[in-house]
Structures are given as structure tokens and as C-alpha cells.
Amino acid sequence: MRLTMKATMKATMKITLDDLKGPEIAALLQEHLNDMRATSPPESVHALDLDGLRQPNIHFWTLWDGNNLAGCGALKWLDAEHAEIKSMRTAAPYKQQGIASKILQHLINDAKTAGVKRLSLETGSMDFFNPARLLYSKFGFEICDPFDGYQLDPNSVFMTKKI
């Protein structure tokens, strides 16, 4: 039997533009990659590692609850008006507490401020990814064709939203 511990969110949560150098984010992203590799075949894993996220066209954000990393998400600019959401992840103790919604809203706001007109994403088609697909749908994302070099893949769902 696995026991899980839920964190209690503090009123002082803070979202910061992250430099991807801290051990906390390295651990959370490794957990993310491990889950993606355990859930999807290798050719269908599109999650980026630390080096993949350290690109000039990517803004990477972390949400902190005091000194505790609660979640993360990134925007990858595809062109001046189109960005892709990458690396959305909630730390295990913070699941089902609205962290992903806070991060997603921040990404949408950041994209709008930067002049982005369309946000897109790729997520998995398996049951494991159902909470993510429901979250994106709640925020107005709709299923679309592959974009930016992605190919049709039965293990992927592509979604987009005009902002």
C-alpha cells in the first residue's frame, strides 16, 4: 500500500520565471520524463529534458509554495504569434489542488502579453492523460491537427486555443 501526503497550500504561492538550475526542478522534470516514458512508446514521448528546455525560445515557469516546488510549465515560441505549452507538471503532494490551473492561466496570460494569438499543445491519448485533456478543455483548448512538425500518432492528442 502506498501512502501519499497532500500538501497544504499557503497563501503566499509565487510563480517565477525559472533558470532550470535548481535540484527541485531537476527532480520534478525527471519524474515527469519517467512517467512519460512509462506511459508512452519512445517515439511518442515529446517531453523535453533540462537541456531541451534551456532554449532562448522557451519561457519556463515554476510555482512555489514557500520553499516547496508545487508545479511547472513552459511556453515554447514557434513563431511570433504561435506558442506551444510544454512540461506542465504538478508535484505529487499538490495534485488536485488547482496547481495546474494556476500554471496554465499564467502561461495563457504570459502568451497574451507577448502577442501570441494561438497556443497549442501535445498530450497523450491514454487514460493516464485524461486529467490533462480535461484541464485543457476546461480552458477552451480544442482538438486540432498536428502542428510544428508533429505527425499523426494514435498515442498523441493535439489541442489548440486562439487567445
mmCIF file of C-alpha atoms in Angstrom:
data_model
loop_
_atom_site.group_PDB
_atom_site.id
_atom_site.type_symbol
_atom_site.label_atom_id
_atom_site.label_comp_id
_atom_site.label_asym_id
_atom_site.label_seq_id
_atom_site.Cartn_x
_atom_site.Cartn_y
_atom_site.Cartn_z
ATOM 1 C CA MET A 1 0.000 0.000 0.000
ATOM 2 C CA ARG A 2 1.340 3.390 -0.995
ATOM 3 C CA LEU A 3 0.650 6.328 1.274
ATOM 4 C CA THR A 4 0.510 9.751 -0.248
ATOM 5 C CA MET A 5 0.781 13.008 1.543
ATOM 6 C CA LYS A 6 -1.114 16.079 0.432
ATOM 7 C CA ALA A 7 0.464 19.456 0.860
ATOM 8 C CA THR A 8 -1.493 22.326 2.278
ATOM 9 C CA MET A 9 -1.156 25.358 0.053
ATOM 10 C CA LYS A 10 -0.123 28.592 1.677
ATOM 11 C CA ALA A 11 -1.490 31.953 0.712
ATOM 12 C CA THR A 12 1.997 33.002 -0.411
ATOM 13 C CA MET A 13 2.261 30.946 -3.576
ATOM 14 C CA LYS A 14 4.512 32.521 -6.163
ATOM 15 C CA ILE A 15 5.070 31.849 -9.876
ATOM 16 C CA THR A 16 8.584 32.646 -11.080
ATOM 17 C CA LEU A 17 10.476 32.547 -14.357
ATOM 18 C CA ASP A 18 12.902 29.726 -13.632
ATOM 19 C CA ASP A 19 16.511 29.270 -14.764
ATOM 20 C CA LEU A 20 16.227 25.445 -14.589
ATOM 21 C CA LYS A 21 19.263 25.178 -12.313
ATOM 22 C CA GLY A 22 17.721 24.101 -9.004
ATOM 23 C CA PRO A 23 17.709 20.496 -7.783
ATOM 24 C CA GLU A 24 13.958 20.680 -7.094
ATOM 25 C CA ILE A 25 13.082 21.357 -10.727
ATOM 26 C CA ALA A 26 15.577 18.753 -11.957
ATOM 27 C CA ALA A 27 13.843 16.159 -9.773
ATOM 28 C CA LEU A 28 10.322 17.187 -10.825
ATOM 29 C CA LEU A 29 11.238 17.130 -14.524
ATOM 30 C CA GLN A 30 12.914 13.728 -14.145
ATOM 31 C CA GLU A 31 9.717 12.423 -12.535
ATOM 32 C CA HIS A 32 7.781 13.896 -15.479
ATOM 33 C CA LEU A 33 10.066 12.235 -18.041
ATOM 34 C CA ASN A 34 9.918 8.919 -16.184
ATOM 35 C CA ASP A 35 6.098 8.981 -16.266
ATOM 36 C CA MET A 36 6.035 9.891 -19.958
ATOM 37 C CA ARG A 37 8.452 7.064 -20.814
ATOM 38 C CA ALA A 38 6.494 4.568 -18.695
ATOM 39 C CA THR A 39 3.189 5.558 -20.306
ATOM 40 C CA SER A 40 4.037 6.192 -23.969
ATOM 41 C CA PRO A 41 6.166 4.375 -26.538
ATOM 42 C CA PRO A 42 9.538 6.086 -27.143
ATOM 43 C CA GLU A 43 8.526 7.593 -30.489
ATOM 44 C CA SER A 44 5.507 9.239 -28.815
ATOM 45 C CA VAL A 45 7.356 10.908 -25.916
ATOM 46 C CA HIS A 46 7.658 14.614 -26.713
ATOM 47 C CA ALA A 47 8.583 15.858 -23.231
ATOM 48 C CA LEU A 48 11.736 17.953 -23.069
ATOM 49 C CA ASP A 49 14.626 17.360 -20.682
ATOM 50 C CA LEU A 50 16.510 20.171 -18.926
ATOM 51 C CA ASP A 51 18.730 20.918 -21.930
ATOM 52 C CA GLY A 52 15.726 20.870 -24.247
ATOM 53 C CA LEU A 53 14.026 23.451 -22.043
ATOM 54 C CA ARG A 54 17.085 25.711 -21.834
ATOM 55 C CA GLN A 55 16.423 27.347 -25.190
ATOM 56 C CA PRO A 56 16.030 31.058 -25.965
ATOM 57 C CA ASN A 57 12.528 30.486 -27.405
ATOM 58 C CA ILE A 58 11.272 28.870 -24.184
ATOM 59 C CA HIS A 59 9.979 30.560 -21.020
ATOM 60 C CA PHE A 60 9.892 28.096 -18.123
ATOM 61 C CA TRP A 61 7.797 28.896 -15.055
ATOM 62 C CA THR A 62 7.672 27.304 -11.617
ATOM 63 C CA LEU A 63 5.027 27.682 -8.937
ATOM 64 C CA TRP A 64 6.375 27.716 -5.396
ATOM 65 C CA ASP A 65 4.516 27.220 -2.145
ATOM 66 C CA GLY A 66 7.020 28.840 0.174
ATOM 67 C CA ASN A 67 10.175 26.750 -0.356
ATOM 68 C CA ASN A 68 8.257 23.832 -1.888
ATOM 69 C CA LEU A 69 8.032 23.378 -5.643
ATOM 70 C CA ALA A 70 4.360 22.780 -6.430
ATOM 71 C CA GLY A 71 4.453 22.666 -10.233
ATOM 72 C CA CYS A 72 5.818 23.933 -13.514
ATOM 73 C CA GLY A 73 5.001 24.737 -17.118
ATOM 74 C CA ALA A 74 6.647 26.259 -20.169
ATOM 75 C CA LEU A 75 5.899 28.197 -23.311
ATOM 76 C CA LYS A 76 7.855 27.410 -26.451
ATOM 77 C CA TRP A 77 7.597 30.096 -29.121
ATOM 78 C CA LEU A 78 7.000 28.539 -32.548
ATOM 79 C CA ASP A 79 6.740 31.954 -34.226
ATOM 80 C CA ALA A 80 5.723 35.483 -33.218
ATOM 81 C CA GLU A 81 2.027 34.568 -32.842
ATOM 82 C CA HIS A 82 2.055 30.839 -32.035
ATOM 83 C CA ALA A 83 3.415 29.166 -28.888
ATOM 84 C CA GLU A 84 3.315 25.624 -27.540
ATOM 85 C CA ILE A 85 2.681 24.609 -23.944
ATOM 86 C CA LYS A 86 5.362 22.222 -22.687
ATOM 87 C CA SER A 87 6.312 20.478 -19.452
ATOM 88 C CA MET A 88 3.117 21.002 -17.457
ATOM 89 C CA ARG A 89 3.607 19.105 -14.206
ATOM 90 C CA THR A 90 2.199 19.220 -10.691
ATOM 91 C CA ALA A 91 4.304 17.879 -7.813
ATOM 92 C CA ALA A 92 2.676 14.804 -6.260
ATOM 93 C CA PRO A 93 1.778 16.375 -2.884
ATOM 94 C CA TYR A 94 -0.082 19.182 -4.708
ATOM 95 C CA LYS A 95 -2.202 17.141 -7.120
ATOM 96 C CA GLN A 96 -5.911 18.001 -7.268
ATOM 97 C CA GLN A 97 -5.371 21.339 -5.545
ATOM 98 C CA GLY A 98 -5.632 23.646 -8.559
ATOM 99 C CA ILE A 99 -1.901 23.991 -9.221
ATOM 100 C CA ALA A 100 -2.164 23.024 -12.903
ATOM 101 C CA SER A 101 -4.968 25.554 -13.392
ATOM 102 C CA LYS A 102 -2.856 28.306 -11.810
ATOM 103 C CA ILE A 103 0.112 27.481 -14.016
ATOM 104 C CA LEU A 104 -1.986 27.158 -17.176
ATOM 105 C CA GLN A 105 -3.678 30.519 -16.536
ATOM 106 C CA HIS A 106 -0.253 32.086 -16.013
ATOM 107 C CA LEU A 107 1.016 30.611 -19.302
ATOM 108 C CA ILE A 108 -2.044 31.920 -21.147
ATOM 109 C CA ASN A 109 -1.567 35.390 -19.617
ATOM 110 C CA ASP A 110 2.165 35.401 -20.449
ATOM 111 C CA ALA A 111 1.431 34.379 -24.040
ATOM 112 C CA LYS A 112 -1.227 37.090 -24.424
ATOM 113 C CA THR A 113 1.135 39.730 -23.057
ATOM 114 C CA ALA A 114 3.789 38.625 -25.569
ATOM 115 C CA GLY A 115 1.366 38.951 -28.503
ATOM 116 C CA VAL A 116 0.711 35.257 -29.045
ATOM 117 C CA LYS A 117 -2.554 34.650 -30.890
ATOM 118 C CA ARG A 118 -2.613 30.834 -30.737
ATOM 119 C CA LEU A 119 -1.500 28.363 -28.070
ATOM 120 C CA SER A 120 -1.142 24.681 -28.929
ATOM 121 C CA LEU A 121 -0.053 21.547 -27.127
ATOM 122 C CA GLU A 122 0.504 17.825 -27.489
ATOM 123 C CA THR A 123 -0.579 15.412 -24.791
ATOM 124 C CA GLY A 124 -1.126 11.688 -24.613
ATOM 125 C CA SER A 125 -4.226 9.816 -25.705
ATOM 126 C CA MET A 126 -4.058 7.182 -22.955
ATOM 127 C CA ASP A 127 -6.213 7.212 -19.803
ATOM 128 C CA PHE A 128 -3.210 8.457 -17.799
ATOM 129 C CA PHE A 129 -3.519 11.798 -19.646
ATOM 130 C CA ASN A 130 -7.285 12.211 -19.193
ATOM 131 C CA PRO A 131 -6.921 14.758 -16.340
ATOM 132 C CA ALA A 132 -4.651 16.873 -18.553
ATOM 133 C CA ARG A 133 -7.059 16.725 -21.506
ATOM 134 C CA LEU A 134 -9.961 17.689 -19.214
ATOM 135 C CA LEU A 135 -7.976 20.633 -17.831
ATOM 136 C CA TYR A 136 -7.084 21.917 -21.293
ATOM 137 C CA SER A 137 -10.695 21.533 -22.464
ATOM 138 C CA LYS A 138 -11.890 23.471 -19.415
ATOM 139 C CA PHE A 139 -9.625 26.329 -20.518
ATOM 140 C CA GLY A 140 -11.034 26.323 -24.059
ATOM 141 C CA PHE A 141 -8.478 24.191 -25.891
ATOM 142 C CA GLU A 142 -9.921 22.109 -28.717
ATOM 143 C CA ILE A 143 -8.580 19.084 -30.561
ATOM 144 C CA CYS A 144 -6.674 20.033 -33.713
ATOM 145 C CA ASP A 145 -4.375 18.593 -36.343
ATOM 146 C CA PRO A 146 -0.676 18.099 -35.596
ATOM 147 C CA PHE A 147 1.358 21.316 -35.731
ATOM 148 C CA ASP A 148 5.012 22.367 -35.941
ATOM 149 C CA GLY A 149 6.389 19.124 -37.339
ATOM 150 C CA TYR A 150 4.373 16.723 -35.192
ATOM 151 C CA GLN A 151 2.905 13.743 -37.055
ATOM 152 C CA LEU A 152 -0.414 11.977 -36.574
ATOM 153 C CA ASP A 153 0.100 9.469 -33.778
ATOM 154 C CA PRO A 154 -2.512 7.276 -32.079
ATOM 155 C CA ASN A 155 -0.715 7.978 -28.782
ATOM 156 C CA SER A 156 -0.998 11.770 -29.115
ATOM 157 C CA VAL A 157 -3.795 14.305 -28.872
ATOM 158 C CA PHE A 158 -3.155 17.774 -30.290
ATOM 159 C CA MET A 159 -5.068 20.746 -28.933
ATOM 160 C CA THR A 160 -5.134 24.467 -29.673
ATOM 161 C CA LYS A 161 -6.740 27.676 -28.485
ATOM 162 C CA LYS A 162 -6.955 31.128 -30.033
ATOM 163 C CA ILE A 163 -6.178 33.805 -27.470
#
